[in-house]
Short mmCIF file of C-alpha atoms and ligand atoms in Angstrom, two decimals:
data_model
loop_
_atom_site.label_atom_id
_atom_site.label_comp_id
_atom_site.label_asym_id
_atom_site.label_seq_id
_atom_site.Cartn_x
_atom_site.Cartn_y
_atom_site.Cartn_z
CA MET A 1 123.23 128.51 -47.86
CA THR A 2 124.76 126.05 -50.31
CA LEU A 3 126.11 122.88 -48.71
CA SER A 4 128.64 120.38 -50.06
CA HIS A 5 127.80 117.30 -52.10
CA ALA A 6 128.54 115.15 -49.05
CA ASP A 7 126.23 117.26 -46.88
CA TYR A 8 123.38 116.89 -49.36
CA GLN A 9 124.01 113.16 -49.61
CA ALA A 10 123.92 112.94 -45.80
CA ILE A 11 120.55 114.74 -45.74
CA ALA A 12 119.24 112.40 -48.44
CA SER A 13 120.35 109.32 -46.51
CA LYS A 14 118.37 110.41 -43.46
CA LEU A 15 115.12 111.29 -45.25
CA LYS A 16 112.11 109.12 -44.58
CA PRO A 17 109.59 110.51 -47.07
CA ASN A 18 105.93 109.96 -46.33
CA GLY A 19 103.98 108.95 -49.43
CA GLN A 20 100.55 108.81 -47.80
CA ALA A 21 97.77 111.12 -48.90
CA PHE A 22 97.15 114.19 -46.74
CA ILE A 23 93.42 114.60 -46.20
CA ASP A 24 91.57 116.62 -43.59
CA GLY A 25 94.68 117.40 -41.56
CA ALA A 26 96.15 113.89 -41.39
CA PHE A 27 98.17 111.42 -43.43
CA CYS A 28 96.24 108.38 -44.62
CA ASP A 29 96.39 105.52 -47.10
CA ALA A 30 94.27 105.37 -50.23
CA ALA A 31 90.80 103.98 -49.47
CA ASP A 32 91.60 100.74 -51.29
CA GLY A 33 95.10 100.55 -49.74
CA GLU A 34 96.83 100.55 -53.14
CA LYS A 35 100.26 102.08 -53.49
CA PHE A 36 102.76 102.90 -56.21
CA GLU A 37 106.48 103.56 -56.00
CA THR A 38 108.22 106.83 -56.59
CA THR A 39 111.85 106.51 -57.64
CA ASN A 40 114.94 108.66 -57.97
CA PRO A 41 115.26 109.14 -61.75
CA ALA A 42 119.02 109.65 -61.51
CA SER A 43 119.68 106.36 -59.70
CA GLY A 44 116.54 104.25 -60.02
CA ASP A 45 116.35 103.89 -56.22
CA VAL A 46 112.86 103.54 -54.76
CA LEU A 47 112.22 106.50 -52.46
CA ALA A 48 108.79 105.73 -51.04
CA GLU A 49 105.55 103.90 -51.53
CA VAL A 50 102.88 106.41 -52.40
CA ALA A 51 99.12 106.24 -51.82
CA HIS A 52 97.49 105.45 -55.14
CA CYS A 53 94.50 107.76 -54.78
CA LYS A 54 91.46 107.38 -56.95
CA ALA A 55 87.93 108.79 -57.09
CA ALA A 56 87.01 107.64 -53.56
CA ASP A 57 89.97 109.51 -52.10
CA VAL A 58 89.25 112.61 -54.19
CA ASN A 59 85.68 112.49 -52.87
CA ARG A 60 86.96 112.38 -49.29
CA ALA A 61 89.37 115.24 -49.87
CA VAL A 62 86.73 117.38 -51.55
CA ALA A 63 84.24 116.69 -48.76
CA ALA A 64 86.84 117.81 -46.19
CA ALA A 65 87.67 120.89 -48.25
CA ARG A 66 83.97 121.80 -48.61
CA ARG A 67 83.29 121.25 -44.92
CA ALA A 68 86.22 123.49 -44.01
CA PHE A 69 85.09 126.12 -46.47
CA ASN A 70 81.53 126.12 -45.15
CA GLU A 71 82.64 126.20 -41.51
CA GLY A 72 84.45 129.43 -42.33
CA THR A 73 87.40 129.02 -39.93
CA TRP A 74 89.65 129.86 -42.87
CA SER A 75 87.35 131.19 -45.59
CA ARG A 76 85.70 133.80 -43.36
CA ALA A 77 88.65 134.44 -41.04
CA GLU A 78 89.93 137.99 -40.75
CA PRO A 79 92.36 138.38 -43.67
CA GLU A 80 95.06 139.32 -41.14
CA GLU A 81 94.69 135.87 -39.60
CA ARG A 82 95.21 134.15 -42.95
CA LYS A 83 98.16 136.43 -43.53
CA GLU A 84 99.84 135.42 -40.27
CA VAL A 85 99.41 131.71 -40.96
CA LEU A 86 100.73 131.98 -44.53
CA LEU A 87 103.71 133.99 -43.28
CA GLN A 88 104.36 131.14 -40.87
CA VAL A 89 104.23 128.71 -43.81
CA ALA A 90 106.90 130.81 -45.55
CA LYS A 91 109.02 130.71 -42.40
CA LEU A 92 108.72 126.93 -42.01
CA VAL A 93 109.59 126.34 -45.69
CA ARG A 94 112.72 128.49 -45.24
CA GLU A 95 113.66 126.57 -42.11
CA HIS A 96 113.22 123.23 -43.92
CA ALA A 97 114.70 124.42 -47.23
CA HIS A 98 117.61 121.96 -47.29
CA GLU A 99 115.40 118.99 -46.48
CA LEU A 100 112.73 119.99 -49.02
CA ALA A 101 115.30 120.78 -51.72
CA VAL A 102 117.03 117.41 -51.30
CA LEU A 103 113.65 115.66 -51.35
CA GLU A 104 112.78 117.47 -54.59
CA SER A 105 116.16 116.78 -56.15
CA ILE A 106 116.01 113.03 -55.54
CA ASP A 107 112.33 112.71 -56.54
CA ALA A 108 112.58 114.80 -59.71
CA GLY A 109 116.23 114.43 -60.83
CA LYS A 110 116.59 118.22 -60.65
CA THR A 111 119.89 119.82 -59.71
CA ILE A 112 120.24 120.70 -56.07
CA ASN A 113 121.18 124.29 -56.94
CA ASP A 114 117.90 124.77 -58.81
CA CYS A 115 115.98 123.10 -55.98
CA MET A 116 117.63 125.38 -53.42
CA GLU A 117 116.73 128.44 -55.50
CA GLU A 118 113.14 127.30 -56.08
CA ILE A 119 112.49 126.06 -52.55
CA GLY A 120 114.83 128.10 -50.39
CA VAL A 121 113.98 131.36 -52.13
CA GLU A 122 110.98 131.23 -54.47
CA VAL A 123 108.45 129.02 -52.67
CA PRO A 124 108.57 130.96 -49.36
CA LYS A 125 108.44 134.20 -51.34
CA PHE A 126 105.17 133.05 -52.88
CA PHE A 127 103.60 132.35 -49.51
CA GLN A 128 104.90 135.64 -48.16
CA TRP A 129 103.78 137.70 -51.15
CA TYR A 130 100.22 136.36 -51.21
CA ALA A 131 100.05 136.45 -47.41
CA GLU A 132 100.81 140.14 -47.52
CA LEU A 133 98.16 140.70 -50.20
CA ALA A 134 95.47 138.93 -48.16
CA ASP A 135 94.49 142.07 -46.25
CA LYS A 136 95.24 144.56 -49.04
CA THR A 137 92.63 143.82 -51.66
CA PHE A 138 89.57 146.01 -52.03
CA GLY A 139 86.24 145.91 -53.83
CA LYS A 140 84.63 148.71 -55.82
CA VAL A 141 81.71 151.06 -55.41
CA ALA A 142 79.87 151.69 -58.67
CA ASN A 143 79.05 155.21 -59.78
CA THR A 144 75.28 155.09 -59.18
CA GLY A 145 72.67 157.82 -58.84
CA PRO A 146 71.45 158.85 -55.39
CA GLY A 147 68.81 156.08 -55.17
CA ALA A 148 71.24 153.19 -54.89
CA LEU A 149 74.57 152.01 -53.60
CA GLY A 150 76.26 149.51 -55.91
CA LEU A 151 78.98 147.44 -54.26
CA VAL A 152 81.19 145.12 -56.27
CA ILE A 153 82.89 142.62 -54.01
CA GLN A 154 84.99 139.52 -54.59
CA GLU A 155 84.51 136.33 -52.64
CA PRO A 156 86.56 133.13 -52.49
CA ILE A 157 85.12 130.75 -55.05
CA GLY A 158 85.10 127.74 -52.70
CA VAL A 159 87.02 124.52 -53.30
CA ALA A 160 90.00 124.89 -55.62
CA GLY A 161 91.57 121.90 -57.37
CA ALA A 162 95.16 122.01 -58.59
CA ILE A 163 96.82 119.55 -60.94
CA LEU A 164 100.60 119.79 -61.00
CA PRO A 165 103.39 118.81 -63.41
CA TRP A 166 106.67 117.11 -62.48
CA ASN A 167 109.17 119.67 -63.74
CA PHE A 168 108.92 122.25 -60.92
CA PRO A 169 106.90 120.27 -58.39
CA LEU A 170 106.94 122.41 -55.26
CA LEU A 171 107.19 125.72 -57.09
CA MET A 172 104.05 124.88 -59.09
CA ALA A 173 102.34 123.82 -55.86
CA ALA A 174 103.17 127.24 -54.39
CA PHE A 175 101.98 129.00 -57.58
CA LYS A 176 98.52 127.54 -56.94
CA ILE A 177 98.22 127.07 -53.17
CA ALA A 178 99.48 130.48 -52.02
CA PRO A 179 96.93 132.64 -53.92
CA ALA A 180 94.12 130.10 -53.42
CA LEU A 181 94.55 130.09 -49.64
CA ALA A 182 95.15 133.84 -49.45
CA THR A 183 91.66 134.40 -50.88
CA GLY A 184 90.08 131.97 -48.38
CA CYS A 185 89.58 128.97 -50.65
CA SER A 186 90.18 125.37 -49.56
CA ALA A 187 92.43 123.33 -51.84
CA VAL A 188 92.71 119.79 -53.18
CA ILE A 189 96.07 119.25 -54.86
CA LYS A 190 97.10 116.40 -57.14
CA PRO A 191 100.86 116.38 -57.63
CA ALA A 192 102.33 114.65 -60.67
CA GLU A 193 102.66 110.92 -60.07
CA GLN A 194 106.43 111.16 -60.68
CA THR A 195 107.01 113.80 -57.98
CA PRO A 196 104.53 113.68 -55.08
CA LEU A 197 106.92 113.87 -52.10
CA SER A 198 107.70 117.56 -51.68
CA THR A 199 104.03 118.61 -51.96
CA LEU A 200 103.05 116.05 -49.30
CA ARG A 201 105.72 117.37 -46.97
CA LEU A 202 104.58 120.94 -47.67
CA ALA A 203 101.02 120.03 -46.64
CA GLU A 204 102.36 118.70 -43.33
CA LEU A 205 104.32 121.91 -42.75
CA MET A 206 101.26 123.99 -43.63
CA HIS A 207 99.24 122.10 -41.06
CA GLU A 208 101.99 122.74 -38.50
CA ALA A 209 101.89 126.45 -39.42
CA GLY A 210 98.21 126.61 -38.50
CA VAL A 211 96.29 125.95 -41.73
CA PRO A 212 93.10 124.30 -40.44
CA ALA A 213 92.23 120.67 -41.22
CA GLY A 214 90.50 120.30 -44.57
CA VAL A 215 91.83 123.55 -46.02
CA ILE A 216 94.82 121.85 -47.67
CA ASN A 217 94.54 118.30 -49.01
CA VAL A 218 97.04 116.43 -51.19
CA ILE A 219 95.97 113.33 -53.10
CA PRO A 220 98.85 111.67 -54.93
CA GLY A 221 97.82 109.51 -57.86
CA TYR A 222 97.76 109.10 -61.61
CA GLY A 223 96.19 111.44 -64.14
CA GLU A 224 93.67 108.99 -65.56
CA THR A 225 92.27 108.22 -62.09
CA ALA A 226 92.88 110.91 -59.45
CA GLY A 227 93.39 113.71 -62.01
CA GLN A 228 90.25 112.85 -63.91
CA ALA A 229 88.26 112.58 -60.67
CA VAL A 230 89.32 116.13 -59.78
CA GLY A 231 88.39 117.37 -63.27
CA LEU A 232 84.96 115.75 -63.12
CA HIS A 233 84.13 116.48 -59.48
CA SER A 234 80.95 118.52 -59.19
CA ASP A 235 81.88 120.08 -55.87
CA ILE A 236 85.18 121.59 -57.06
CA ASP A 237 84.56 125.18 -58.15
CA THR A 238 87.80 125.97 -59.95
CA VAL A 239 90.73 123.91 -61.14
CA SER A 240 94.12 125.28 -61.98
CA PHE A 241 96.10 122.96 -64.23
CA THR A 242 99.74 123.08 -65.31
CA GLY A 243 100.81 120.45 -67.77
CA SER A 244 100.58 119.47 -71.41
CA THR A 245 98.20 121.05 -73.91
CA GLU A 246 96.73 117.61 -74.60
CA VAL A 247 95.65 117.10 -70.97
CA GLY A 248 94.61 120.75 -70.69
CA ARG A 249 92.00 120.07 -73.39
CA MET A 250 90.66 117.22 -71.23
CA PHE A 251 90.11 119.61 -68.33
CA MET A 252 87.92 121.79 -70.54
CA ARG A 253 85.91 118.69 -71.40
CA TYR A 254 85.75 117.53 -67.77
CA SER A 255 84.32 120.91 -66.85
CA GLY A 256 81.67 120.71 -69.59
CA ASP A 257 80.78 117.18 -68.53
CA SER A 258 80.41 118.10 -64.84
CA ASN A 259 79.61 121.38 -63.11
CA LEU A 260 81.16 123.94 -65.50
CA LYS A 261 83.91 124.60 -62.99
CA VAL A 262 86.31 127.40 -63.86
CA VAL A 263 89.38 125.99 -65.63
CA GLY A 264 92.73 127.77 -65.53
CA LEU A 265 95.31 126.31 -67.90
CA GLU A 266 99.08 126.79 -68.03
CA LEU A 267 100.24 124.60 -70.88
CA GLY A 268 103.14 123.83 -73.18
CA GLY A 269 105.20 126.00 -75.47
CA LYS A 270 107.69 126.15 -78.33
CA SER A 271 109.15 129.49 -77.53
CA PRO A 272 111.48 131.50 -79.77
CA PHE A 273 114.73 133.21 -78.79
CA ILE A 274 115.30 135.91 -81.41
CA VAL A 275 118.65 137.58 -82.01
CA LEU A 276 118.33 140.49 -84.44
CA GLY A 277 121.21 141.67 -86.62
CA ASP A 278 122.15 144.62 -84.41
CA ALA A 279 122.41 142.57 -81.19
CA VAL A 280 125.71 142.54 -79.33
CA MET A 281 127.02 138.98 -79.44
CA ASP A 282 128.67 138.97 -76.02
CA ASP A 283 128.97 136.44 -73.18
CA ASP A 284 125.80 137.75 -71.59
CA LEU A 285 123.72 136.95 -74.68
CA ILE A 286 125.28 133.48 -74.95
CA ASP A 287 124.64 132.80 -71.24
CA HIS A 288 121.00 133.77 -71.69
CA ALA A 289 120.63 131.64 -74.82
CA ALA A 290 122.12 128.61 -73.03
CA MET A 291 119.96 129.14 -69.95
CA ALA A 292 116.84 129.69 -72.08
CA ALA A 293 117.35 126.29 -73.67
CA PHE A 294 118.93 124.10 -71.01
CA TRP A 295 117.65 125.29 -67.63
CA ASN A 296 116.13 122.25 -65.90
CA GLY A 297 117.52 120.07 -68.71
CA GLY A 298 115.10 121.71 -71.13
CA GLN A 299 112.16 120.30 -69.15
CA ASN A 300 110.67 123.73 -68.93
CA CYS A 301 107.44 124.96 -70.50
CA SER A 302 108.96 128.32 -71.40
CA ALA A 303 112.26 126.90 -72.69
CA ASN A 304 113.37 128.88 -75.77
CA MET A 305 114.17 125.93 -78.03
CA ARG A 306 113.82 127.67 -81.36
CA GLN A 307 116.69 130.10 -81.56
CA LEU A 308 116.18 132.42 -84.54
CA ILE A 309 119.46 134.13 -85.30
CA ALA A 310 120.15 136.89 -87.85
CA ALA A 311 121.96 135.18 -90.73
CA PRO A 312 125.26 137.10 -90.44
CA LEU A 313 125.53 136.10 -86.76
CA VAL A 314 124.64 132.41 -87.04
CA GLU A 315 128.15 130.96 -87.32
CA GLU A 316 129.54 132.95 -84.41
CA PHE A 317 126.44 132.26 -82.30
CA SER A 318 126.56 128.53 -82.99
CA SER A 319 130.21 128.15 -82.15
CA ARG A 320 129.93 130.22 -78.97
CA ILE A 321 126.84 128.46 -77.69
CA VAL A 322 128.47 125.08 -78.24
CA ASP A 323 131.51 126.24 -76.22
CA ARG A 324 129.21 127.48 -73.46
CA VAL A 325 127.07 124.34 -73.33
CA ARG A 326 130.12 122.05 -73.34
CA ALA A 327 131.01 123.61 -69.98
CA PHE A 328 127.73 122.36 -68.47
CA LYS A 329 128.31 119.45 -66.14
CA LEU A 330 125.86 116.58 -66.43
CA GLY A 331 125.71 114.32 -63.42
CA ASP A 332 124.49 113.56 -59.91
CA PRO A 333 121.74 116.10 -59.21
CA LEU A 334 122.80 116.28 -55.55
CA ASP A 335 126.28 117.53 -56.49
CA PRO A 336 126.30 121.36 -56.42
CA ALA A 337 128.76 121.29 -59.35
CA THR A 338 126.09 119.69 -61.58
CA ASP A 339 124.32 121.94 -64.09
CA ILE A 340 122.02 119.41 -65.75
CA GLY A 341 120.31 116.55 -63.96
CA SER A 342 118.30 113.59 -65.14
CA MET A 343 115.30 113.34 -67.44
CA ILE A 344 112.27 112.51 -65.35
CA THR A 345 111.68 108.92 -66.57
CA ARG A 346 113.01 106.34 -69.01
CA ASP A 347 109.94 106.86 -71.23
CA HIS A 348 110.56 110.59 -71.33
CA LYS A 349 114.22 110.07 -72.18
CA GLU A 350 113.23 107.78 -75.04
CA LEU A 351 110.73 110.34 -76.32
CA VAL A 352 113.43 113.03 -76.37
CA MET A 353 115.85 110.65 -78.13
CA ARG A 354 113.23 110.05 -80.84
CA TYR A 355 113.10 113.81 -81.43
CA ILE A 356 116.88 113.89 -81.80
CA GLN A 357 116.60 111.07 -84.35
CA SER A 358 113.88 112.94 -86.23
CA GLY A 359 116.10 116.05 -86.39
CA LEU A 360 118.83 113.95 -88.00
CA GLU A 361 116.39 112.32 -90.44
CA ASP A 362 114.92 115.70 -91.43
CA GLY A 363 118.39 116.98 -92.37
CA ALA A 364 119.25 119.28 -89.44
CA SER A 365 122.97 119.34 -88.56
CA LYS A 366 123.76 118.13 -85.03
CA ILE A 367 126.71 120.19 -83.86
CA MET A 368 126.95 118.79 -80.35
CA GLY A 369 125.53 116.30 -77.87
CA GLY A 370 122.77 113.77 -78.30
CA ASN A 371 124.56 111.03 -76.39
CA SER A 372 122.31 109.00 -74.14
CA GLU A 373 124.69 106.14 -73.39
CA LEU A 374 124.93 107.25 -69.82
CA PRO A 375 123.58 105.48 -66.73
CA GLY A 376 120.24 106.75 -65.44
CA HIS A 377 117.99 108.87 -67.64
CA PHE A 378 120.59 111.42 -68.69
CA ILE A 379 120.84 113.00 -72.14
CA GLU A 380 123.71 115.24 -73.19
CA PRO A 381 122.61 118.74 -74.17
CA THR A 382 122.09 118.68 -77.91
CA VAL A 383 122.38 121.51 -80.43
CA PHE A 384 121.12 121.39 -84.02
CA GLN A 385 121.97 123.94 -86.69
CA ASN A 386 120.29 124.42 -90.11
CA VAL A 387 116.88 123.79 -88.59
CA THR A 388 114.00 124.88 -90.83
CA PRO A 389 110.47 125.82 -89.76
CA GLU A 390 108.69 122.73 -91.10
CA MET A 391 110.90 120.22 -89.23
CA LYS A 392 109.31 118.33 -86.37
CA ILE A 393 112.03 119.52 -83.96
CA ALA A 394 111.10 123.12 -84.88
CA ARG A 395 107.37 122.62 -84.37
CA GLU A 396 106.76 120.27 -81.45
CA GLU A 397 107.51 120.75 -77.79
CA ILE A 398 110.36 118.34 -76.98
CA PHE A 399 110.67 119.06 -73.24
CA GLY A 400 114.29 117.96 -73.18
CA PRO A 401 117.75 119.39 -73.89
CA VAL A 402 117.42 119.81 -77.66
CA LEU A 403 118.11 123.27 -79.09
CA GLY A 404 117.42 124.13 -82.74
CA ILE A 405 119.23 127.07 -84.36
CA MET A 406 117.47 128.68 -87.32
CA SER A 407 118.82 131.41 -89.59
CA VAL A 408 116.60 134.42 -90.38
CA ASN A 409 117.22 137.27 -92.83
CA SER A 410 115.23 140.07 -91.18
CA ALA A 411 113.20 141.02 -88.13
CA GLU A 412 110.01 140.49 -90.13
CA GLU A 413 111.09 136.98 -91.12
CA ALA A 414 111.92 136.27 -87.47
CA LEU A 415 108.41 137.40 -86.53
CA THR A 416 106.77 135.28 -89.21
CA VAL A 417 108.66 132.15 -88.12
CA ALA A 418 108.19 132.89 -84.41
CA CYS A 419 104.42 133.30 -84.79
CA ASP A 420 103.99 130.18 -86.93
CA THR A 421 103.03 127.92 -84.01
CA ASP A 422 99.94 126.96 -82.04
CA TYR A 423 101.77 127.92 -78.84
CA GLY A 424 102.19 131.37 -77.30
CA LEU A 425 103.84 131.12 -73.92
CA HIS A 426 107.10 133.04 -74.10
CA ALA A 427 109.59 134.75 -76.39
CA THR A 428 112.95 136.47 -75.98
CA VAL A 429 114.27 139.22 -78.25
CA PHE A 430 117.80 140.60 -78.33
CA THR A 431 118.30 143.96 -80.08
CA GLN A 432 119.88 147.32 -79.30
CA ASP A 433 117.09 149.19 -81.05
CA ILE A 434 114.37 150.18 -78.58
CA ASP A 435 111.79 150.79 -81.30
CA GLN A 436 112.45 147.37 -82.79
CA ALA A 437 112.24 145.81 -79.30
CA ILE A 438 108.84 147.39 -78.67
CA HIS A 439 107.59 146.44 -82.13
CA MET A 440 108.64 142.82 -81.61
CA ALA A 441 107.25 142.66 -78.06
CA ARG A 442 103.88 144.00 -79.21
CA SER A 443 103.74 141.76 -82.26
CA LEU A 444 104.61 138.44 -80.61
CA PRO A 445 101.43 136.62 -79.50
CA CYS A 446 102.86 135.36 -76.20
CA GLY A 447 102.05 135.72 -72.52
CA THR A 448 105.58 136.91 -71.73
CA VAL A 449 108.12 138.63 -73.98
CA SER A 450 111.53 139.10 -72.49
CA VAL A 451 113.88 141.72 -74.00
CA ASN A 452 117.69 141.54 -73.88
CA GLY A 453 117.67 138.72 -71.33
CA TYR A 454 115.85 135.42 -70.84
CA SER A 455 113.38 135.68 -67.95
CA GLU A 456 109.88 134.59 -67.05
CA GLY A 457 109.47 137.75 -64.97
CA ASP A 458 108.98 137.29 -61.25
CA ILE A 459 106.29 136.83 -58.65
CA LYS A 460 104.89 140.31 -59.28
CA THR A 461 104.20 139.69 -62.97
CA PRO A 462 101.51 137.38 -64.36
CA PHE A 463 102.59 134.21 -66.15
CA GLY A 464 100.53 132.28 -68.67
CA GLY A 465 100.02 131.64 -72.33
CA TYR A 466 98.32 132.99 -75.43
CA LYS A 467 96.84 130.61 -78.01
CA GLN A 468 97.11 126.92 -77.05
CA SER A 469 99.64 127.62 -74.28
CA GLY A 470 96.89 128.44 -71.83
CA SER A 471 93.59 129.99 -70.97
CA LEU A 472 92.96 133.56 -69.87
CA ALA A 473 93.98 132.55 -66.34
CA ARG A 474 97.36 133.65 -65.08
CA ASP A 475 99.62 132.38 -62.33
CA ASN A 476 101.64 134.93 -60.32
CA GLY A 477 101.01 138.61 -59.78
CA THR A 478 97.74 139.93 -58.44
CA GLU A 479 96.17 138.32 -61.54
CA ALA A 480 96.57 134.84 -59.98
CA LEU A 481 93.97 135.73 -57.34
CA GLU A 482 91.31 135.97 -60.05
CA GLN A 483 91.36 132.18 -60.50
CA TYR A 484 90.16 131.75 -56.93
CA LEU A 485 87.64 134.60 -56.62
CA GLN A 486 84.20 135.31 -57.93
CA THR A 487 82.58 138.69 -58.25
CA LYS A 488 79.34 139.65 -56.56
CA THR A 489 77.28 142.80 -57.00
CA ILE A 490 75.35 144.04 -53.97
CA TRP A 491 72.81 146.63 -55.09
CA ILE A 492 71.30 148.55 -52.18
CA GLN A 493 68.25 150.71 -52.79
CA THR A 494 68.57 153.87 -50.70
CA LYS A 495 65.95 156.43 -49.72
CA ALA A 496 68.43 159.06 -48.63
CA GLY A 497 69.65 161.29 -51.45
P1 NAD B 1 100.90 116.10 -68.24
O1 NAD B 1 99.89 116.95 -68.89
O2 NAD B 1 101.09 114.73 -68.73
O3 NAD B 1 100.62 115.96 -66.68
C1 NAD B 1 100.31 117.06 -65.88
C2 NAD B 1 99.39 116.63 -64.78
O4 NAD B 1 98.17 116.19 -65.36
C3 NAD B 1 99.92 115.47 -63.93
O5 NAD B 1 99.57 115.69 -62.58
C4 NAD B 1 99.17 114.27 -64.48
O6 NAD B 1 98.98 113.24 -63.56
C5 NAD B 1 97.84 114.90 -64.86
N1 NAD B 1 97.14 114.15 -65.90
C6 NAD B 1 97.68 113.41 -66.89
N2 NAD B 1 96.72 112.84 -67.62
C7 NAD B 1 95.54 113.21 -67.07
C8 NAD B 1 94.17 112.93 -67.38
N3 NAD B 1 93.84 112.12 -68.38
N4 NAD B 1 93.21 113.52 -66.62
C9 NAD B 1 93.55 114.32 -65.59
N5 NAD B 1 94.80 114.60 -65.24
C10 NAD B 1 95.80 114.07 -65.98
O7 NAD B 1 102.21 116.98 -68.29
P2 NAD B 1 103.61 116.65 -67.66
O8 NAD B 1 104.23 115.63 -68.55
O9 NAD B 1 103.52 116.33 -66.25
O10 NAD B 1 104.34 118.07 -67.78
C11 NAD B 1 104.87 118.50 -68.94
C12 NAD B 1 103.98 119.51 -69.61
O11 NAD B 1 103.62 120.57 -68.73
C13 NAD B 1 104.68 120.17 -70.76
O12 NAD B 1 103.84 120.19 -71.88
C14 NAD B 1 104.93 121.59 -70.27
O13 NAD B 1 105.05 122.53 -71.26
C15 NAD B 1 103.80 121.83 -69.36
N6 NAD B 1 104.13 122.84 -68.36
C16 NAD B 1 103.55 124.07 -68.47
C17 NAD B 1 103.84 125.07 -67.54
C18 NAD B 1 103.20 126.43 -67.65
O14 NAD B 1 103.20 127.15 -66.68
N7 NAD B 1 102.65 126.80 -68.76
C19 NAD B 1 104.71 124.80 -66.49
C20 NAD B 1 105.28 123.52 -66.40
C21 NAD B 1 104.96 122.55 -67.35
#
C-alpha cells in the first residue's frame, strides 16, 4: 500500500538504524571498534555509524558460517524445514515493507515507489520462490549397464560470499541470499559501503524467522578491505559478485590467488535500445524508452543508454522522448510523486557530469537536461542527439541519467553498432516483424534481449551477462541455484542384474 509523503517522512523520523555487523546470530562492532558514517545522499544527513569491518571480522563471519554449515542444522535439514523458514522470511519482509523501503530510500537516494516495489513485492517473492524450490529439485540417475547404479546428486557448496552494489541494495541481497540458503549454504554478505542498512535489518529479520546463527552473516565495510578479504578467503567456496567490471576482474584474481573459489559475476553494461523502421512510434514505445534509460536515475546495470533509432524516426522519437522525460519529477525520494531521486554520492554525481561534458566536447547535441545546480546529488535527466559510436558517451557505462540517441540506416547497421562493445548484458528491440525480432534476438550477444518492451524478465528467468558483463553464472531462475551447488557422482557397483 502506498502511503503519503508525510507518512513516509514520519516513518523515517522514527527509524533507528543499526549499523553494527551481524555475525553468528548477533549484532556486534568491528573487532577494532572502527566505524564509518552512512548518509542520506538526498539530504546529506548522517543516518548511522556503521561497523567498519575488515579481515578480522570477515574471518569471524566465515568461521561462524563454516561452523553452521558443518553442524548441519541448516545445510542438512529436511528441505521442507528450510522452505518453511524462508517462507517466514518472505512474510516478515512483507510485514516490514514500509520500514525497509523507507530505510532503503534514505540510505540510497532511491524513490520510495521503487523501494516499495523492490522490497514490498520483489524481495519477498525471491524468498518465497526459492523457498518453494527447496524441496522440488532432483538429481539424476545415469543410464548404466546392469553392473552399476550411477547417481548424480547436487550438494550445497558450503560457505557462499556475496558482494553487493549500492543501486538495488536489498534486491541484490535477495538475489544472492535466497537461492544460497535454499540450497543449504551458509552466507557471508558484504553490502556496498554506501548502502549497508537494509541488508543488516534483513539479517535481523531472517534470524527472527528462524535462520540459525551463523547461516547468515553481514559484514559492512569497504571494498579494498572487507571485500578483498572475502575474495581472498580460503574457506569461502563460492562468491557471487554484482558490481563494476573492473572489480569483477579483481574477484577472478582473488580466486586464483587463494583457493580457486567459484566466482559468479554480474557486471556492467552499455545496453542498446533498438527501434527499427517498421516500429509503431506510440506512447508505449516512448514510455519504455524513457524507463529503459532513466529508471533508478540511470543507475542501473541494464539501463538502455544507447538508443539506436531508424533514421526516418529519429526526429519524432527525440521530440517525444524529451516531452516524456520533462514530465519526470526530480526531488525528495520519500515523496511518492518523485520519479527520479538522488545520485548515490557527490563523487558519482561529478563523474556523471564529466560524461555530460565529454558528450558536449565530442560534438553530440544536448537536447535536454544536464543541470546539476540543484541541492544534494541530483542531476536532471539528460538527452543527447547526434551521438556517434566512437564517442565516449556511446562507449562507456555512465551509470547516471544520460541518454544518447543514435541514428541508424538499417537493422544490420543497428546490429553492428549494438554489438560493437565489450559489454553484453541486455538489449531491447522494437519491431512489428516477428522474423526480424527473432533474427535480432538471436544475433545480439547479450544475456537478455527484450522485444517490444523494456524488461529484465522476472524471477523465473535467468539474469546475467555475455562478454565482459558477467561470467557464466546467472542470478534468478533455477539457474541461480547452480552458483551454490556442486555436483557429485555416486557410482555403486551392483551384483544384481
Ligand atoms: P563497484 O564494483 O565499485 O562495487 C561493488 C561492490 O564491490 C561493493 O560492495 C564494493 O565495496 C566492492 N568492492 C569495490 N572495490 C573492491 C575491491 N577492490 N575488492 C573487493 N571488493 C570491492 O560497483 P558499484 O559502484 O557499487 O556498482 C555499480 C556497478 O555495478 C556498475 O558497473 C553496474 O553496472 C554494476 N551492476 C551490475 C548488475 C548486474 O546484475 N549485472 C547489477 C547492479 C549493478
